[in-house]
XYZ file of N, CA and C in Angstrom:
864
model
N -22.852 -1.659 24.829
C -21.841 -2.441 23.967
C -23.039 -2.729 22.567
N -22.525 -3.000 21.557
C -23.122 -3.427 20.514
C -22.787 -4.840 20.206
N -23.918 -5.990 20.227
C -23.914 -7.159 19.831
C -23.882 -7.619 18.710
N -22.976 -8.211 18.089
C -22.663 -8.630 16.633
C -23.651 -9.699 16.399
N -24.312 -9.377 15.235
C -25.447 -10.436 14.839
C -24.928 -11.250 13.687
N -25.588 -12.340 13.487
C -25.214 -13.181 12.363
C -25.716 -12.495 10.755
N -24.814 -12.132 9.841
C -25.316 -11.831 8.680
C -25.006 -12.718 7.541
N -24.301 -13.419 7.388
C -24.276 -14.835 6.204
C -24.170 -16.054 7.110
N -24.572 -16.983 6.680
C -24.528 -18.363 7.202
C -24.323 -19.069 5.966
N -23.289 -20.076 6.074
C -22.905 -20.740 4.772
C -22.489 -22.148 5.380
N -23.075 -22.975 4.314
C -22.607 -24.310 4.446
C -21.627 -24.726 3.547
N -20.892 -25.806 3.773
C -19.671 -26.107 2.611
C -20.216 -27.080 2.006
N -19.420 -27.272 0.740
C -19.633 -28.430 -0.083
C -18.816 -29.346 -0.294
N -18.794 -30.455 -0.510
C -17.769 -31.725 -0.618
C -16.910 -31.535 -1.829
N -15.824 -31.254 -1.754
C -14.881 -31.512 -2.711
C -13.534 -32.148 -2.646
N -12.474 -32.355 -3.388
C -11.269 -33.237 -3.374
C -10.098 -32.154 -3.693
N -9.212 -32.183 -2.918
C -7.937 -31.310 -3.056
C -6.621 -31.997 -2.711
N -5.691 -31.827 -2.724
C -4.402 -32.418 -2.780
C -4.253 -33.545 -4.049
N -3.811 -34.590 -3.312
C -3.755 -35.914 -4.293
C -5.133 -36.558 -4.284
N -6.390 -35.980 -3.850
C -7.454 -36.580 -3.505
C -8.182 -36.885 -2.200
N -7.902 -35.793 -1.494
C -8.176 -35.718 0.193
C -9.901 -34.982 -0.036
N -10.563 -36.025 0.674
C -11.995 -35.463 0.608
C -12.238 -34.555 1.914
N -12.835 -33.430 1.371
C -12.977 -32.389 2.437
C -14.310 -31.549 2.168
N -14.499 -30.576 3.041
C -15.792 -29.738 2.869
C -14.874 -28.431 2.582
N -15.444 -27.638 1.695
C -14.958 -26.314 1.296
C -15.874 -25.531 1.854
N -15.562 -24.836 3.011
C -16.705 -23.891 3.838
C -16.578 -22.229 2.917
N -15.162 -21.937 3.145
C -15.099 -20.687 2.266
C -14.020 -20.885 1.106
N -14.263 -19.696 0.373
C -13.410 -19.806 -1.008
C -13.586 -18.712 -1.513
N -13.603 -18.466 -2.930
C -13.304 -17.541 -3.801
C -14.565 -16.604 -3.557
N -15.527 -17.014 -3.479
C -16.829 -16.290 -3.527
C -16.934 -15.556 -2.076
N -16.349 -16.069 -1.090
C -16.823 -15.449 0.399
C -15.350 -14.402 0.726
N -14.317 -14.356 -0.448
C -13.306 -13.776 0.129
C -13.310 -12.183 0.167
N -14.224 -11.539 -0.377
C -14.461 -9.772 -0.140
C -15.108 -9.704 1.047
N -15.982 -10.619 1.613
C -16.794 -10.256 2.815
C -16.118 -10.806 4.124
N -15.279 -11.840 4.022
C -14.550 -12.428 4.872
C -13.402 -11.964 5.106
N -12.857 -10.965 4.446
C -11.535 -10.333 4.395
C -11.171 -9.965 5.820
N -9.724 -10.596 6.119
C -8.607 -10.891 5.380
C -8.691 -12.596 5.300
N -9.643 -13.411 5.635
C -10.015 -14.716 5.511
C -9.979 -15.152 4.257
N -9.507 -16.158 3.560
C -9.642 -16.211 2.339
C -10.324 -17.617 2.013
N -10.199 -18.685 3.031
C -10.364 -20.095 2.521
C -10.693 -20.688 4.170
N -11.369 -21.618 4.029
C -11.766 -22.463 5.294
C -12.139 -23.941 4.771
N -11.353 -24.771 5.186
C -11.564 -26.265 4.768
C -11.688 -27.053 5.823
N -12.816 -27.970 6.045
C -12.759 -28.967 7.247
C -12.500 -30.343 6.550
N -11.749 -30.972 7.026
C -11.518 -32.452 6.729
C -11.652 -33.343 7.651
N -12.208 -34.323 7.734
C -12.584 -35.217 8.868
C -13.304 -36.630 8.241
N -12.428 -37.586 8.401
C -13.033 -38.948 7.823
C -12.523 -40.012 8.826
N -12.982 -41.318 9.116
C -12.328 -42.473 9.568
C -12.172 -43.415 8.417
N -12.353 -42.909 7.387
C -11.977 -44.073 5.966
C -10.655 -43.425 5.564
N -9.767 -44.380 5.648
C -8.316 -44.089 5.172
C -8.319 -43.275 3.797
N -9.169 -44.067 3.087
C -9.106 -43.672 1.465
C -9.313 -42.254 1.413
N -10.238 -41.618 2.350
C -10.452 -40.186 2.050
C -9.330 -39.261 2.609
N -8.332 -39.772 3.493
C -7.291 -38.792 3.844
C -6.001 -39.222 3.278
N -5.728 -40.387 3.412
C -4.216 -40.875 3.237
C -3.541 -40.413 1.800
N -4.330 -39.999 0.764
C -3.690 -39.472 -0.563
C -3.051 -38.257 -0.066
N -3.249 -37.330 0.979
C -2.397 -36.327 1.479
C -2.607 -35.073 0.330
N -1.514 -34.158 0.964
C -1.127 -33.228 0.112
C 0.302 -32.953 -0.235
N 0.584 -33.706 -1.385
C 2.021 -33.717 -1.741
C 2.607 -32.324 -1.619
N 3.875 -32.253 -2.273
C 4.480 -30.884 -2.220
C 4.076 -30.130 -3.214
N 3.497 -28.891 -2.687
C 2.946 -27.940 -3.502
C 3.235 -26.203 -2.953
N 3.276 -25.292 -3.760
C 3.858 -24.011 -3.519
C 2.779 -23.213 -2.723
N 3.087 -22.130 -2.362
C 2.237 -21.172 -1.732
C 3.029 -19.903 -2.031
N 2.162 -18.553 -2.145
C 2.665 -17.144 -1.976
C 1.887 -16.409 -1.816
N 2.306 -15.357 -0.792
C 1.229 -14.486 -0.533
C 0.270 -14.441 0.682
N 0.017 -15.782 1.456
C -0.946 -16.023 2.308
C 0.015 -16.652 3.621
N -1.120 -16.819 4.717
C -0.565 -17.763 5.456
C -1.691 -18.778 5.667
N -1.235 -20.061 5.947
C -1.982 -21.193 6.112
C -1.945 -21.684 7.591
N -3.171 -22.001 7.984
C -3.294 -22.433 9.526
C -3.999 -23.858 9.516
N -3.056 -24.668 10.225
C -3.692 -26.006 10.127
C -3.983 -26.269 11.551
N -5.110 -26.740 11.817
C -5.463 -27.015 13.177
C -6.118 -28.574 13.448
N -5.231 -29.295 13.798
C -5.641 -30.728 13.935
C -6.547 -31.149 15.017
N -7.801 -31.688 15.021
C -8.406 -32.215 16.024
C -8.387 -33.441 16.497
N -8.113 -34.499 15.242
C -8.144 -35.936 15.767
C -6.782 -36.335 14.630
N -6.067 -37.486 14.806
C -5.207 -37.893 14.026
C -3.692 -37.352 14.251
N -2.996 -37.689 13.126
C -1.731 -37.220 12.917
C -1.303 -36.786 11.715
N -0.577 -35.788 11.159
C -0.142 -35.414 10.053
C 1.281 -35.275 9.921
N 1.995 -35.931 8.829
C 3.382 -35.519 8.637
C 3.713 -34.599 7.681
N 4.652 -33.468 8.232
C 4.584 -32.372 7.237
C 6.291 -32.022 7.064
N 6.368 -31.574 5.811
C 7.781 -30.697 5.669
C 7.603 -29.595 4.700
N 8.619 -28.665 4.702
C 8.799 -27.356 3.969
C 10.101 -27.082 3.418
N 9.909 -26.292 2.600
C 11.378 -25.801 2.008
C 12.097 -24.848 2.876
N 11.562 -24.700 3.795
C 12.329 -23.898 4.818
C 12.987 -24.540 5.886
N 12.959 -26.129 5.835
C 13.584 -27.026 6.721
C 12.713 -27.585 7.741
N 11.684 -26.889 8.035
C 10.572 -27.413 8.881
C 10.152 -28.549 8.716
N 9.661 -29.522 9.718
C 9.228 -30.705 9.400
C 8.953 -31.516 10.572
N 8.174 -32.509 10.540
C 7.843 -33.629 11.797
C 6.199 -33.855 11.502
N 5.826 -34.531 12.740
C 4.418 -34.838 12.982
C 3.745 -34.557 13.851
N 2.442 -34.111 13.423
C 1.821 -33.239 14.629
C 0.947 -34.097 14.848
N 0.038 -34.022 16.018
C -1.006 -34.856 16.678
C -2.214 -34.097 17.201
N -3.001 -34.803 17.715
C -4.156 -34.150 18.080
C -4.101 -32.666 18.736
N -5.005 -31.869 18.704
C -4.713 -30.660 19.373
C -3.587 -29.772 18.794
N -2.835 -30.161 17.921
C -1.705 -29.129 17.512
C -1.900 -28.049 16.468
N -1.358 -27.266 16.431
C -1.591 -25.850 15.420
C -0.105 -25.608 14.554
N -0.519 -25.582 13.358
C 0.618 -25.198 12.519
C 0.493 -23.875 11.578
N 1.387 -22.949 11.642
C 0.917 -21.678 11.210
C 2.229 -21.449 10.165
N 1.860 -21.544 8.725
C 2.857 -21.151 7.968
C 2.767 -19.992 7.369
N 3.622 -19.000 7.313
C 3.322 -17.782 6.507
C 4.503 -18.082 5.070
N 3.616 -18.050 4.301
C 4.271 -18.574 2.641
C 5.264 -17.093 2.144
N 4.759 -15.979 2.708
C 5.643 -14.813 2.178
C 5.956 -15.042 0.624
N 7.056 -14.816 0.401
C 7.703 -14.696 -1.028
C 7.507 -15.966 -1.640
N 7.666 -17.098 -1.058
C 7.185 -18.410 -1.550
C 7.760 -19.540 -0.668
N 7.015 -20.586 -0.583
C 7.223 -21.932 -0.073
C 6.791 -22.936 -0.546
N 7.445 -24.203 -0.527
C 7.008 -25.694 -1.117
C 6.743 -26.451 0.226
N 5.562 -26.927 0.254
C 5.542 -27.947 1.485
C 4.502 -29.138 1.312
N 4.484 -30.186 2.056
C 3.424 -30.932 2.035
C 3.055 -31.460 3.427
N 1.577 -31.937 3.456
C 1.027 -32.377 4.529
C 0.522 -33.747 4.249
N 0.785 -34.832 4.880
C 0.511 -36.158 4.735
C -0.122 -36.899 5.913
N -1.496 -36.879 5.948
C -1.923 -37.446 7.012
C -1.899 -38.860 7.070
N -1.554 -39.355 8.321
C -1.366 -40.667 8.839
C -2.708 -41.777 9.271
N -2.270 -43.068 8.687
C -3.716 -43.622 9.092
C -3.590 -43.841 10.761
N -5.100 -43.505 11.276
C -5.405 -43.696 12.478
C -6.444 -44.410 12.909
N -6.703 -45.220 13.837
C -7.899 -45.774 14.283
C -9.088 -44.963 14.509
N -8.676 -43.569 14.838
C -9.800 -42.181 14.832
C -10.039 -41.538 13.736
N -9.293 -41.803 12.623
C -9.495 -41.024 11.492
C -8.517 -39.870 11.745
N -8.712 -38.821 10.451
C -8.118 -37.590 10.676
C -9.341 -36.665 10.521
N -8.970 -35.454 11.422
C -9.978 -34.239 11.551
C -9.591 -33.197 12.057
N -9.875 -32.111 11.247
C -9.159 -30.833 11.320
C -9.697 -29.631 10.481
N -9.013 -28.652 10.621
C -9.339 -27.422 9.746
C -8.113 -26.902 9.090
N -8.328 -26.471 8.024
C -7.483 -25.316 7.578
C -8.051 -23.939 6.983
N -7.239 -22.950 7.737
C -7.664 -21.260 7.177
C -6.734 -21.264 6.701
N -6.708 -20.016 5.615
C -6.080 -19.421 4.853
C -6.248 -17.721 5.318
N -5.020 -17.296 5.649
C -5.396 -15.608 6.166
C -4.124 -14.998 4.929
N -4.948 -13.967 4.500
C -4.258 -13.235 3.279
C -3.270 -12.364 4.070
N -2.053 -11.987 3.324
C -1.279 -11.223 3.602
C -1.409 -9.905 3.074
N -0.954 -8.675 3.704
C -0.833 -7.301 2.916
C 0.051 -7.458 1.966
N -0.047 -6.412 0.898
C 0.741 -6.253 0.015
C 2.103 -6.213 0.237
N 2.378 -5.166 1.288
C 3.694 -5.404 1.714
C 4.442 -6.279 2.384
N 3.608 -7.399 2.821
C 4.190 -8.502 3.475
C 4.339 -9.755 2.698
N 3.624 -9.633 1.427
C 3.485 -10.944 0.463
C 4.983 -11.344 0.290
N 5.919 -10.378 -0.158
C 7.059 -10.962 -0.486
C 8.276 -11.134 0.808
N 8.034 -11.060 1.710
C 8.760 -11.150 3.079
C 9.122 -12.732 3.292
N 10.657 -12.974 3.827
C 10.753 -14.518 4.098
C 9.511 -15.270 4.654
N 9.768 -16.423 4.069
C 8.476 -17.541 4.857
C 9.108 -18.003 6.037
N 8.047 -18.393 6.845
C 8.380 -18.737 8.135
C 7.552 -19.659 8.578
N 7.601 -20.702 9.491
C 6.689 -21.816 10.162
C 6.759 -21.707 11.836
N 5.590 -21.667 12.204
C 5.340 -21.694 13.619
C 4.673 -22.661 14.110
N 4.974 -23.405 15.056
C 3.791 -24.740 15.417
C 3.769 -24.672 16.956
N 2.644 -25.348 17.392
C 2.569 -25.588 18.594
C 1.905 -26.864 18.969
N 2.403 -27.274 20.010
C 1.271 -28.689 20.362
C 0.399 -28.792 21.219
N -0.555 -29.613 21.523
C -1.627 -29.438 22.327
C -1.250 -28.895 23.703
N -0.254 -29.371 24.218
C 0.049 -28.859 25.572
C 0.585 -27.551 25.840
N 0.679 -26.993 24.608
C 1.073 -25.618 24.649
C 0.171 -24.488 24.498
N -1.134 -25.183 24.038
C -2.115 -24.254 23.926
C -3.101 -24.218 25.042
N -3.145 -22.860 25.657
C -3.935 -22.688 27.089
C -5.138 -22.837 26.887
N -5.685 -23.637 27.918
C -7.127 -24.287 28.092
C -7.846 -23.243 29.117
N -8.804 -22.545 28.802
C -9.164 -21.503 30.089
C -10.797 -22.250 30.528
N -10.852 -22.658 31.559
C -12.180 -22.905 32.286
C -13.166 -21.873 32.361
N -14.211 -22.020 31.976
C -15.446 -21.086 32.395
C -16.714 -21.869 32.848
N -17.528 -20.928 33.386
C -18.573 -21.618 33.898
C -19.501 -22.511 33.105
N -19.274 -21.854 31.916
C -20.079 -22.502 30.693
C -19.526 -23.759 29.663
N -17.903 -23.804 30.055
C -17.513 -24.790 29.474
C -15.609 -24.416 29.309
N -15.102 -24.673 28.072
C -13.623 -24.353 28.263
C -13.423 -23.566 26.754
N -12.199 -23.017 27.023
C -11.639 -22.196 25.739
C -10.283 -22.215 25.469
N -10.095 -22.697 24.502
C -8.727 -22.892 23.976
C -8.336 -21.941 23.180
N -7.136 -21.311 23.500
C -6.645 -20.360 22.985
C -5.457 -20.476 21.755
N -5.830 -20.592 20.853
C -5.094 -20.872 19.627
C -3.780 -19.563 19.281
N -4.388 -18.486 19.079
C -3.821 -17.155 18.841
C -4.716 -16.084 19.328
N -3.621 -15.265 19.555
C -4.299 -13.804 20.382
C -4.364 -14.232 22.002
N -5.378 -13.443 22.504
C -5.593 -13.532 24.169
C -6.940 -13.781 24.137
N -7.179 -14.276 25.455
C -8.529 -14.398 26.100
C -8.548 -15.104 27.285
N -9.349 -14.254 28.239
C -9.292 -14.723 29.725
C -8.057 -14.703 30.501
N -7.125 -13.610 29.885
C -5.964 -13.732 30.598
C -4.849 -14.820 30.194
N -5.248 -15.570 29.282
C -4.454 -16.376 28.474
C -3.770 -15.911 27.317
N -2.618 -16.494 26.715
C -2.172 -15.777 25.434
C -1.814 -17.013 24.596
N -2.256 -16.989 23.468
C -1.902 -18.372 22.594
C -0.488 -18.711 22.239
N -0.132 -19.905 21.903
C 1.200 -20.039 21.423
C 1.603 -19.341 20.257
N 0.527 -19.020 19.430
C 1.345 -18.636 17.910
C 1.277 -17.174 18.034
N 2.516 -16.411 18.014
C 2.739 -15.291 17.708
C 3.543 -14.580 16.880
N 3.516 -13.416 16.408
C 4.228 -12.686 15.329
C 3.989 -12.897 13.989
N 2.561 -13.310 13.952
C 2.033 -13.592 12.640
C 0.996 -12.507 12.128
N 0.784 -12.075 10.903
C 0.142 -11.154 10.248
C -1.281 -10.974 10.523
N -1.926 -9.923 10.663
C -2.987 -9.565 11.045
C -3.608 -9.579 12.338
N -2.731 -9.992 13.366
C -3.084 -10.264 14.728
C -4.325 -10.914 15.039
N -4.469 -12.182 14.434
C -5.865 -12.931 14.402
C -5.963 -13.399 16.085
N -7.231 -13.388 16.353
C -7.699 -14.077 17.632
C -8.522 -15.410 17.073
N -7.753 -16.535 17.517
C -8.333 -17.882 17.104
C -8.924 -18.654 18.503
N -9.914 -18.813 18.488
C -10.534 -19.730 19.617
C -11.311 -20.783 19.436
N -11.033 -21.954 20.062
C -11.500 -23.170 20.191
C -12.442 -23.170 21.384
N -13.849 -23.070 21.409
C -14.671 -23.099 22.445
C -15.774 -24.545 22.598
N -15.822 -24.784 23.884
C -16.670 -25.980 23.915
C -17.861 -25.463 24.964
N -19.041 -25.457 24.622
C -19.972 -25.066 25.795
C -20.849 -26.074 26.139
N -21.369 -26.145 27.654
C -22.438 -27.209 28.117
C -23.727 -26.854 27.415
N -24.391 -27.739 27.550
C -25.940 -27.622 27.011
C -26.707 -26.419 27.670
N -27.293 -25.641 26.728
C -27.878 -24.422 27.132
C -27.089 -23.460 27.805
N -26.048 -23.327 27.273
C -24.930 -22.508 28.361
C -24.579 -21.257 27.191
N -23.928 -20.164 27.775
C -23.757 -19.106 26.705
C -22.230 -18.703 27.051
N -21.802 -17.765 26.180
C -20.345 -17.286 26.436
C -20.553 -15.861 25.914
N -19.631 -14.974 26.231
C -19.733 -13.433 25.775
C -18.193 -13.330 25.642
N -17.837 -12.792 24.226
C -16.693 -12.504 23.832
C -16.450 -10.902 23.384
N -15.336 -10.540 23.755
C -15.189 -8.938 23.243
C -14.549 -8.924 21.879
N -15.180 -8.422 20.850
C -14.678 -8.489 19.607
C -14.696 -7.186 19.299
N -13.550 -6.280 18.867
C -13.263 -4.896 18.852
C -13.995 -4.455 17.587
N -14.573 -3.521 17.455
C -15.451 -2.921 16.307
C -14.245 -2.911 15.076
N -14.859 -2.992 13.844
C -13.873 -3.052 12.758
C -13.166 -4.363 12.370
N -13.322 -5.197 13.510
C -12.749 -6.556 12.901
C -13.676 -7.523 12.088
N -13.076 -8.269 11.181
C -13.964 -9.466 10.606
C -13.730 -10.506 11.517
N -15.106 -11.131 11.901
C -15.455 -12.056 12.999
C -16.174 -13.264 12.405
N -15.703 -14.375 12.304
C -16.944 -15.514 12.155
C -16.777 -16.684 13.161
N -17.685 -17.604 13.207
C -17.521 -18.840 13.823
C -17.795 -20.130 12.860
N -17.546 -21.157 13.232
C -17.690 -22.582 12.626
C -17.945 -23.403 13.632
N -19.171 -23.901 13.271
C -19.679 -25.038 14.009
C -19.082 -26.452 14.032
N -18.641 -26.819 14.942
C -17.915 -28.415 14.799
C -18.956 -29.511 15.716
N -19.628 -29.043 16.165
C -20.535 -30.101 16.959
C -21.748 -29.057 17.605
N -22.848 -29.712 17.687
C -23.923 -29.191 18.502
C -24.635 -27.913 17.579
N -25.259 -27.029 18.424
C -25.776 -26.106 17.927
C -25.494 -24.632 18.370
N -25.494 -23.712 17.666
C -25.002 -22.352 18.535
C -25.867 -21.212 17.862
N -26.493 -20.360 18.713
C -27.343 -19.363 18.266
C -26.523 -18.004 18.953
N -26.713 -16.965 18.223
C -26.236 -15.557 18.780
C -27.403 -15.279 19.449
N -26.947 -14.229 20.176
C -27.936 -13.373 21.030
C -28.434 -12.033 20.372
N -28.147 -11.744 19.144
C -28.645 -10.419 18.714
C -29.974 -10.707 18.326
N -30.644 -9.537 18.437
C -32.053 -9.586 18.525
C -32.573 -9.515 16.995
N -31.778 -9.237 15.779
C -32.338 -9.496 14.456
C -31.457 -10.348 13.832
N -31.068 -11.458 14.299
C -30.090 -12.497 13.690
C -30.752 -12.760 12.059
N -29.827 -12.747 11.058
C -30.030 -12.737 9.804
C -31.305 -12.126 9.557
N -31.760 -11.096 9.874
C -32.764 -10.236 9.523
C -33.966 -10.676 9.834
N -34.196 -11.670 10.901
C -35.347 -11.874 11.543
C -35.424 -12.744 12.754
N -35.101 -12.340 13.955
C -34.989 -13.263 15.118
C -33.888 -13.846 15.044
N -33.746 -14.801 16.180
C -32.566 -15.599 16.549
C -32.678 -17.016 15.781
N -31.744 -17.755 15.169
C -31.678 -18.722 14.349
C -30.448 -19.608 14.916
N -30.668 -20.982 15.267
C -29.569 -21.884 15.705
C -28.935 -22.286 14.132
N -27.426 -22.287 14.470
C -26.563 -22.760 13.435
C -26.112 -23.947 13.564
N -26.290 -25.224 12.980
C -25.593 -26.657 13.347
C -24.437 -26.786 12.749
N -24.025 -28.273 13.039
C -22.704 -28.585 12.506
C -22.526 -28.232 10.991
N -21.218 -27.876 10.822
C -20.802 -27.713 9.475
C -21.161 -26.234 8.951
N -21.831 -25.462 9.778
C -22.387 -23.693 9.359
C -21.160 -23.148 9.690
N -20.739 -21.992 8.717
C -20.134 -20.839 9.157
C -20.635 -19.608 9.142
N -20.698 -18.777 10.234
C -21.518 -17.887 10.180
C -20.568 -16.500 10.502
N -20.822 -15.443 9.394
C -20.199 -14.100 9.487
C -21.006 -13.471 10.272
N -20.326 -12.809 11.319
C -20.804 -11.717 12.324
C -20.651 -10.346 11.623
N -21.899 -9.542 11.948
C -21.953 -7.936 11.531
C -20.904 -7.283 12.597
N -20.772 -6.174 12.327
C -19.955 -5.101 13.273
C -20.605 -5.005 14.588
N -19.624 -4.574 15.771
C -20.060 -4.431 17.023
C -18.714 -4.565 17.577
N -19.013 -4.758 19.007
C -17.897 -5.113 19.975
C -17.901 -6.224 20.866
N -19.148 -6.884 20.482
C -19.338 -8.031 21.564
C -20.030 -9.066 20.828
N -19.524 -10.201 20.937
C -20.174 -11.561 20.535
C -20.803 -12.483 21.661
N -22.135 -12.792 21.717
C -22.744 -13.548 22.442
C -23.457 -14.694 21.765
N -22.850 -15.599 22.183
C -22.962 -17.067 21.506
C -23.705 -18.128 22.433
N -24.543 -18.767 22.184
C -25.274 -19.668 22.976
C -25.658 -21.262 22.569
N -25.273 -22.078 23.364
C -25.197 -23.502 22.957
C -26.579 -24.091 22.997
N -26.848 -24.881 22.216
C -28.419 -25.605 22.078
C -28.306 -26.872 23.246
N -29.205 -27.624 23.154
C -29.638 -28.554 24.080
C -28.284 -29.645 24.312
N -27.802 -30.067 23.328
C -26.753 -31.011 23.323
C -25.120 -30.255 23.762
N -25.168 -29.201 23.726
C -23.902 -28.461 24.139
C -23.429 -28.270 22.523
N -22.201 -27.280 22.631
C -21.844 -27.104 21.203
C -20.129 -26.974 21.222
N -19.311 -27.112 20.185
C -17.951 -26.966 19.804
C -17.898 -26.079 18.799
N -17.116 -25.043 18.629
C -17.091 -24.342 17.759
C -15.849 -23.237 17.707
N -15.112 -22.850 16.709
C -14.312 -21.964 16.594
C -14.642 -20.362 16.313
N -13.922 -19.532 16.923
C -14.451 -18.081 16.402
C -13.182 -17.495 16.068
N -13.046 -16.706 14.835
C -11.832 -16.060 14.531
C -12.111 -14.872 14.214
N -11.206 -13.901 14.682
C -11.644 -12.495 14.117
C -10.048 -11.631 14.043
N -10.034 -10.804 13.003
C -8.809 -9.796 12.749
C -9.329 -9.142 11.971
N -8.671 -7.754 11.820
C -8.936 -6.551 11.004
C -8.727 -6.788 9.480
N -9.715 -6.230 8.827
C -9.565 -6.535 6.962
C -8.473 -6.006 6.749
N -7.894 -6.180 5.460
C -6.921 -5.696 4.704
C -7.625 -4.385 3.692
N -8.688 -4.678 2.922
C -9.585 -3.915 1.996
C -8.451 -3.613 0.798
N -7.789 -4.701 0.310
C -6.861 -4.551 -0.666
C -7.565 -5.397 -1.855
N -6.872 -5.446 -3.290
C -7.273 -6.020 -4.163
C -6.700 -7.708 -4.118
N -7.238 -8.530 -4.448
C -6.924 -9.998 -4.472
C -6.923 -10.364 -5.797
N -5.785 -11.323 -6.093
C -5.768 -11.898 -7.607
C -5.221 -13.177 -7.028
N -5.994 -14.249 -7.297
C -6.204 -15.446 -6.561
C -5.887 -16.420 -7.724
N -4.990 -17.239 -7.553
C -4.872 -18.531 -8.903
C -4.332 -19.829 -7.903
N -5.280 -20.766 -7.757
C -4.751 -21.838 -6.727
C -4.116 -21.426 -5.577
N -2.932 -22.110 -5.535
C -2.189 -21.666 -4.058
C -1.735 -20.575 -3.816
N -1.659 -19.523 -4.842
C -0.996 -18.448 -4.809
C -1.888 -17.093 -4.777
N -1.860 -16.285 -3.758
C -2.636 -15.087 -3.526
C -2.115 -13.829 -3.662
N -2.032 -12.943 -4.754
C -1.359 -11.796 -4.689
C -2.395 -10.498 -4.894
N -1.832 -9.450 -5.464
C -2.672 -8.407 -5.532
C -3.135 -7.886 -6.837
N -2.333 -8.286 -7.751
C -2.584 -8.028 -9.224
C -2.495 -9.275 -9.990
N -2.888 -9.251 -11.143
C -2.732 -10.577 -12.194
C -1.297 -10.619 -12.651
N -0.578 -9.275 -12.678
C 0.793 -9.488 -13.159
C 1.462 -10.166 -11.931
N 1.162 -9.608 -10.629
C 2.146 -10.503 -9.731
C 1.741 -11.816 -9.484
N 0.493 -12.278 -10.088
C 0.153 -13.678 -10.206
C 0.906 -14.598 -11.056
N 0.858 -13.829 -12.296
C 1.639 -14.669 -13.538
C 2.960 -14.494 -13.168
N 3.814 -13.664 -12.592
C 5.040 -13.538 -12.483
C 5.500 -14.787 -11.282
N 4.494 -14.917 -10.349
C 4.409 -16.201 -9.364
C 4.748 -17.293 -10.077
N 3.730 -17.632 -11.202
C 3.707 -18.897 -11.983
C 4.786 -19.085 -12.840
N 5.419 -17.938 -13.473
C 6.232 -18.021 -14.391
C 7.813 -18.456 -13.449
N 7.827 -17.963 -12.445
C 8.992 -18.319 -11.477
C 8.721 -19.702 -11.227
N 7.786 -20.153 -11.028
C 7.483 -21.684 -11.034
C 8.037 -22.665 -11.840
N 7.707 -22.281 -13.073
C 7.947 -22.985 -14.352
C 9.775 -22.778 -14.568
N 10.325 -21.513 -13.869
C 11.577 -21.262 -14.210
C 12.496 -21.847 -13.267
N 11.909 -22.126 -12.015
C 12.677 -22.858 -10.989
C 13.209 -21.906 -10.343
N 12.675 -20.439 -10.145
C 13.093 -19.413 -9.266
C 12.324 -19.017 -8.434
N 11.262 -19.607 -8.330
C 9.878 -19.391 -7.210
C 10.601 -19.466 -5.685
N 11.475 -19.992 -5.265
C 11.906 -19.862 -3.747
C 13.007 -19.120 -4.040
N 13.087 -17.902 -3.054
C 14.052 -16.949 -2.944
C 15.050 -17.447 -1.857
N 16.123 -16.802 -2.173
C 17.360 -17.127 -1.051
C 17.053 -16.976 0.308
N 16.181 -16.138 0.552
C 15.884 -15.662 2.094
C 14.790 -16.922 2.562
N 14.188 -17.542 1.655
C 13.267 -18.823 1.921
C 13.712 -20.195 1.594
């Protein structure tokens, strides 16, 4: 077995998005080629309502899937497919924008604040103009697999004999939320050829690879995103206070990326057409 080592370590930067939501942008344009098919990762989390209540009013997407995982708080959402509702702690919403969707996500005031992650997954050229779709799961639908070292929440894909509630999405990603006890470890099968990364939500995580980041093992603390090199296994070790992190992996696309704000296509011409259709009111197709 070839153990995957850490090859890139990234700390996010503070930015504001939507109508003024404060967040940490972990992955973005600069990382898109190395993290293919993953385009963007935002971590949002605050107990101050001023940081999150502005929300994300109605805005468009095309050519991607957006994945919102809520850790704490509640978010009201609705979109042009007719989907809508309020999601709570531990819930997941997986939206395939396809040919075009307009949606909003509005955090609700909560005594524990609002905390979560949003991941963008690129769609293949052949999928970018398919009808949009929405899939959601509440916390009770997410399998929690106990291990000797902690727990694994299976959001999508399969692990430990459990299958995540989100199925039928592009790239067949495995998305796990893992909590480890202090100084414990976990071994994960990650097939060769898939792009894999983990993001630390609390504590510290070390990989077991001998040449981590080119010079021995290194611990990765809160707010760090780590791209793993190729191999067929990841071995991750929690620090003295334990750790919580997500790990996500999927096969890369290897296709050109033309990215403009909330829309990601393959060519500049396709991107220009999308914005032209927005201006002309023809962005939403009859099938969406």
